[in-house]
Amino acid sequence: SSDLYRISCSTSTPCCPMSPKPALVRVLRLAAAYNVAWGVWQIASPRSYLSLLGAEPLNYTMIWQGLGLFVALYGCLYFLASFNYIRHWPIIAVGSASKLLGSAGFIYYVLTGALPASFAYATIPNDLIWLLPFSAMLKQARASGVTLR
């Protein structure tokens, strides 16, 4: 049915009685701008960031450009979610999962010697700093009773 992906609240009207917090909206818009800018940079100049980190250049730069594309697309989704992150919590949940898994992957690959520790300069701004505010958004969405059904 057309309601399959409708986002609704478990409480009575109006939907989403809790309002998004302005500080978290600003953080989400900052995340949107950062992700779009970083992604476009990687698409336009895929070797420059790796060189800045002192990493070996890639043989297949299109893989790094593809990563840049996905990061930029996440940024677009964060911007859309910023208009009401409570209602659009699934976007924040997927973003949080990617940030958490990206951080875990960084730790694993540094510990196994596959990545230099200098990649922390990529992981901190790309993943770690967003985990706390994204968690706060998800906590607020859960408290408001928003569900996906």
PDB file of C-alpha atoms in Angstrom:
ATOM      1  CA  SER A   1       0.000   0.000   0.000  1.00  0.00           C
ATOM      2  CA  SER A   2       0.993   3.641  -0.310  1.00  0.00           C
ATOM      3  CA  ASP A   3       1.261   3.858   3.485  1.00  0.00           C
ATOM      4  CA  LEU A   4       4.001   1.236   3.660  1.00  0.00           C
ATOM      5  CA  TYR A   5       6.771   3.755   4.339  1.00  0.00           C
ATOM      6  CA  ARG A   6       4.650   6.412   6.023  1.00  0.00           C
ATOM      7  CA  ILE A   7       6.307   7.860   9.095  1.00  0.00           C
ATOM      8  CA  SER A   8       3.887   8.411  11.940  1.00  0.00           C
ATOM      9  CA  CYS A   9       3.719   8.941  15.666  1.00  0.00           C
ATOM     10  CA  SER A  10       2.277   6.493  18.136  1.00  0.00           C
ATOM     11  CA  THR A  11       0.689   9.393  20.004  1.00  0.00           C
ATOM     12  CA  SER A  12      -2.420  11.252  18.947  1.00  0.00           C
ATOM     13  CA  THR A  13      -2.299  14.358  16.779  1.00  0.00           C
ATOM     14  CA  PRO A  14      -0.367  16.435  16.147  1.00  0.00           C
ATOM     15  CA  CYS A  15       2.349  14.167  14.815  1.00  0.00           C
ATOM     16  CA  CYS A  16       5.681  14.527  16.526  1.00  0.00           C
ATOM     17  CA  PRO A  17       4.586  16.662  19.503  1.00  0.00           C
ATOM     18  CA  MET A  18       8.229  17.262  20.432  1.00  0.00           C
ATOM     19  CA  SER A  19       9.964  19.911  18.384  1.00  0.00           C
ATOM     20  CA  PRO A  20      13.482  19.453  17.066  1.00  0.00           C
ATOM     21  CA  LYS A  21      16.026  21.298  19.188  1.00  0.00           C
ATOM     22  CA  PRO A  22      17.494  24.296  17.320  1.00  0.00           C
ATOM     23  CA  ALA A  23      21.056  23.454  18.421  1.00  0.00           C
ATOM     24  CA  LEU A  24      20.737  19.937  16.987  1.00  0.00           C
ATOM     25  CA  VAL A  25      19.234  21.324  13.778  1.00  0.00           C
ATOM     26  CA  ARG A  26      22.312  23.551  13.423  1.00  0.00           C
ATOM     27  CA  VAL A  27      24.614  20.586  14.076  1.00  0.00           C
ATOM     28  CA  LEU A  28      22.786  18.526  11.458  1.00  0.00           C
ATOM     29  CA  ARG A  29      23.077  21.338   8.907  1.00  0.00           C
ATOM     30  CA  LEU A  30      26.769  21.645   9.731  1.00  0.00           C
ATOM     31  CA  ALA A  31      27.125  17.882   9.184  1.00  0.00           C
ATOM     32  CA  ALA A  32      25.299  18.290   5.881  1.00  0.00           C
ATOM     33  CA  ALA A  33      27.602  21.076   4.698  1.00  0.00           C
ATOM     34  CA  TYR A  34      30.729  19.258   5.877  1.00  0.00           C
ATOM     35  CA  ASN A  35      29.764  15.978   4.198  1.00  0.00           C
ATOM     36  CA  VAL A  36      28.873  17.643   0.893  1.00  0.00           C
ATOM     37  CA  ALA A  37      32.103  19.685   0.908  1.00  0.00           C
ATOM     38  CA  TRP A  38      34.280  16.694   1.840  1.00  0.00           C
ATOM     39  CA  GLY A  39      32.581  14.468  -0.713  1.00  0.00           C
ATOM     40  CA  VAL A  40      32.949  16.990  -3.527  1.00  0.00           C
ATOM     41  CA  TRP A  41      36.623  17.468  -2.609  1.00  0.00           C
ATOM     42  CA  GLN A  42      37.215  13.707  -2.856  1.00  0.00           C
ATOM     43  CA  ILE A  43      35.438  13.513  -6.204  1.00  0.00           C
ATOM     44  CA  ALA A  44      37.380  16.483  -7.611  1.00  0.00           C
ATOM     45  CA  SER A  45      40.809  15.601  -6.188  1.00  0.00           C
ATOM     46  CA  PRO A  46      40.874  12.033  -4.887  1.00  0.00           C
ATOM     47  CA  ARG A  47      44.629  11.856  -4.313  1.00  0.00           C
ATOM     48  CA  SER A  48      44.988  15.113  -2.352  1.00  0.00           C
ATOM     49  CA  TYR A  49      43.438  13.923   0.903  1.00  0.00           C
ATOM     50  CA  LEU A  50      45.425  10.700   0.997  1.00  0.00           C
ATOM     51  CA  SER A  51      48.592  12.673   0.304  1.00  0.00           C
ATOM     52  CA  LEU A  52      47.722  15.041   3.155  1.00  0.00           C
ATOM     53  CA  LEU A  53      47.432  12.023   5.487  1.00  0.00           C
ATOM     54  CA  GLY A  54      50.714  10.574   4.275  1.00  0.00           C
ATOM     55  CA  ALA A  55      48.979   7.478   2.895  1.00  0.00           C
ATOM     56  CA  GLU A  56      49.970   5.540  -0.186  1.00  0.00           C
ATOM     57  CA  PRO A  57      48.235   6.786  -3.328  1.00  0.00           C
ATOM     58  CA  LEU A  58      45.449   4.632  -4.689  1.00  0.00           C
ATOM     59  CA  ASN A  59      45.789   2.800  -7.982  1.00  0.00           C
ATOM     60  CA  TYR A  60      42.048   3.059  -8.527  1.00  0.00           C
ATOM     61  CA  THR A  61      41.096   6.626  -7.648  1.00  0.00           C
ATOM     62  CA  MET A  62      37.531   6.027  -8.800  1.00  0.00           C
ATOM     63  CA  ILE A  63      36.981   3.965  -5.628  1.00  0.00           C
ATOM     64  CA  TRP A  64      37.887   6.980  -3.472  1.00  0.00           C
ATOM     65  CA  GLN A  65      35.737   9.191  -5.708  1.00  0.00           C
ATOM     66  CA  GLY A  66      32.854   6.750  -5.193  1.00  0.00           C
ATOM     67  CA  LEU A  67      33.295   7.095  -1.450  1.00  0.00           C
ATOM     68  CA  GLY A  68      33.224  10.867  -1.920  1.00  0.00           C
ATOM     69  CA  LEU A  69      29.964  10.548  -3.830  1.00  0.00           C
ATOM     70  CA  PHE A  70      28.342   8.552  -1.034  1.00  0.00           C
ATOM     71  CA  VAL A  71      29.557  11.011   1.614  1.00  0.00           C
ATOM     72  CA  ALA A  72      28.167  13.938  -0.402  1.00  0.00           C
ATOM     73  CA  LEU A  73      24.832  12.130  -0.765  1.00  0.00           C
ATOM     74  CA  TYR A  74      24.711  11.561   3.001  1.00  0.00           C
ATOM     75  CA  GLY A  75      25.201  15.317   3.340  1.00  0.00           C
ATOM     76  CA  CYS A  76      22.182  15.967   1.123  1.00  0.00           C
ATOM     77  CA  LEU A  77      20.108  13.586   3.231  1.00  0.00           C
ATOM     78  CA  TYR A  78      21.268  15.238   6.459  1.00  0.00           C
ATOM     79  CA  PHE A  79      20.144  18.592   5.080  1.00  0.00           C
ATOM     80  CA  LEU A  80      16.704  17.204   4.242  1.00  0.00           C
ATOM     81  CA  ALA A  81      16.448  15.571   7.685  1.00  0.00           C
ATOM     82  CA  SER A  82      17.396  18.853   9.371  1.00  0.00           C
ATOM     83  CA  PHE A  83      13.939  20.241   8.659  1.00  0.00           C
ATOM     84  CA  ASN A  84      12.562  17.719  11.162  1.00  0.00           C
ATOM     85  CA  TYR A  85      15.082  15.137  12.338  1.00  0.00           C
ATOM     86  CA  ILE A  86      12.470  13.633  14.652  1.00  0.00           C
ATOM     87  CA  ARG A  87      10.226  12.746  11.746  1.00  0.00           C
ATOM     88  CA  HIS A  88      13.163  11.703   9.553  1.00  0.00           C
ATOM     89  CA  TRP A  89      14.982   9.686  12.198  1.00  0.00           C
ATOM     90  CA  PRO A  90      15.716   6.763   9.809  1.00  0.00           C
ATOM     91  CA  ILE A  91      18.156   9.023   7.925  1.00  0.00           C
ATOM     92  CA  ILE A  92      19.895   9.848  11.213  1.00  0.00           C
ATOM     93  CA  ALA A  93      19.918   6.161  12.201  1.00  0.00           C
ATOM     94  CA  VAL A  94      21.601   5.095   8.945  1.00  0.00           C
ATOM     95  CA  GLY A  95      24.067   7.976   9.255  1.00  0.00           C
ATOM     96  CA  SER A  96      24.845   6.969  12.829  1.00  0.00           C
ATOM     97  CA  ALA A  97      25.420   3.367  11.800  1.00  0.00           C
ATOM     98  CA  SER A  98      27.830   4.454   9.072  1.00  0.00           C
ATOM     99  CA  LYS A  99      29.708   6.710  11.506  1.00  0.00           C
ATOM    100  CA  LEU A 100      29.925   3.937  14.105  1.00  0.00           C
ATOM    101  CA  LEU A 101      31.036   1.300  11.605  1.00  0.00           C
ATOM    102  CA  GLY A 102      33.517   3.695  10.012  1.00  0.00           C
ATOM    103  CA  SER A 103      35.062   4.351  13.422  1.00  0.00           C
ATOM    104  CA  ALA A 104      35.202   0.640  14.242  1.00  0.00           C
ATOM    105  CA  GLY A 105      36.822  -0.088  10.895  1.00  0.00           C
ATOM    106  CA  PHE A 106      39.411   2.618  11.505  1.00  0.00           C
ATOM    107  CA  ILE A 107      40.334   1.141  14.896  1.00  0.00           C
ATOM    108  CA  TYR A 108      40.537  -2.387  13.490  1.00  0.00           C
ATOM    109  CA  TYR A 109      42.723  -1.444  10.531  1.00  0.00           C
ATOM    110  CA  VAL A 110      45.064   0.714  12.601  1.00  0.00           C
ATOM    111  CA  LEU A 111      45.492  -2.109  15.134  1.00  0.00           C
ATOM    112  CA  THR A 112      46.230  -4.613  12.358  1.00  0.00           C
ATOM    113  CA  GLY A 113      48.695  -2.232  10.704  1.00  0.00           C
ATOM    114  CA  ALA A 114      46.700  -1.882   7.493  1.00  0.00           C
ATOM    115  CA  LEU A 115      46.152   1.864   8.023  1.00  0.00           C
ATOM    116  CA  PRO A 116      48.484   4.483   9.428  1.00  0.00           C
ATOM    117  CA  ALA A 117      47.370   6.164  12.655  1.00  0.00           C
ATOM    118  CA  SER A 118      47.309   9.440  10.707  1.00  0.00           C
ATOM    119  CA  PHE A 119      43.912   8.309   9.403  1.00  0.00           C
ATOM    120  CA  ALA A 120      42.572   9.571  12.743  1.00  0.00           C
ATOM    121  CA  TYR A 121      42.606  12.942  11.004  1.00  0.00           C
ATOM    122  CA  ALA A 122      39.971  11.494   8.678  1.00  0.00           C
ATOM    123  CA  THR A 123      37.974   9.488  11.223  1.00  0.00           C
ATOM    124  CA  ILE A 124      37.542  12.187  13.850  1.00  0.00           C
ATOM    125  CA  PRO A 125      35.890  14.841  11.637  1.00  0.00           C
ATOM    126  CA  ASN A 126      34.149  12.369   9.339  1.00  0.00           C
ATOM    127  CA  ASP A 127      32.735  10.016  11.959  1.00  0.00           C
ATOM    128  CA  LEU A 128      33.472  10.422  15.657  1.00  0.00           C
ATOM    129  CA  ILE A 129      32.373  14.016  16.257  1.00  0.00           C
ATOM    130  CA  TRP A 130      28.902  13.332  14.857  1.00  0.00           C
ATOM    131  CA  LEU A 131      28.089  10.287  17.002  1.00  0.00           C
ATOM    132  CA  LEU A 132      27.021  12.174  20.125  1.00  0.00           C
ATOM    133  CA  PRO A 133      24.673  14.701  18.467  1.00  0.00           C
ATOM    134  CA  PHE A 134      23.195  12.031  16.180  1.00  0.00           C
ATOM    135  CA  SER A 135      22.556   9.872  19.267  1.00  0.00           C
ATOM    136  CA  ALA A 136      20.806  12.805  20.949  1.00  0.00           C
ATOM    137  CA  MET A 137      18.564  13.202  17.893  1.00  0.00           C
ATOM    138  CA  LEU A 138      17.673   9.513  17.914  1.00  0.00           C
ATOM    139  CA  LYS A 139      16.994   9.615  21.650  1.00  0.00           C
ATOM    140  CA  GLN A 140      14.628  12.541  21.177  1.00  0.00           C
ATOM    141  CA  ALA A 141      12.877  10.798  18.283  1.00  0.00           C
ATOM    142  CA  ARG A 142      12.380   7.686  20.381  1.00  0.00           C
ATOM    143  CA  ALA A 143      11.027   9.737  23.297  1.00  0.00           C
ATOM    144  CA  SER A 144       8.536  11.404  20.964  1.00  0.00           C
ATOM    145  CA  GLY A 145       7.063   8.048  19.953  1.00  0.00           C
ATOM    146  CA  VAL A 146       7.909   8.283  16.257  1.00  0.00           C
ATOM    147  CA  THR A 147       7.785   4.937  14.467  1.00  0.00           C
ATOM    148  CA  LEU A 148       8.361   3.667  10.958  1.00  0.00           C
ATOM    149  CA  ARG A 149       5.492   1.518   9.786  1.00  0.00           C
TER     150      ARG A 149
END
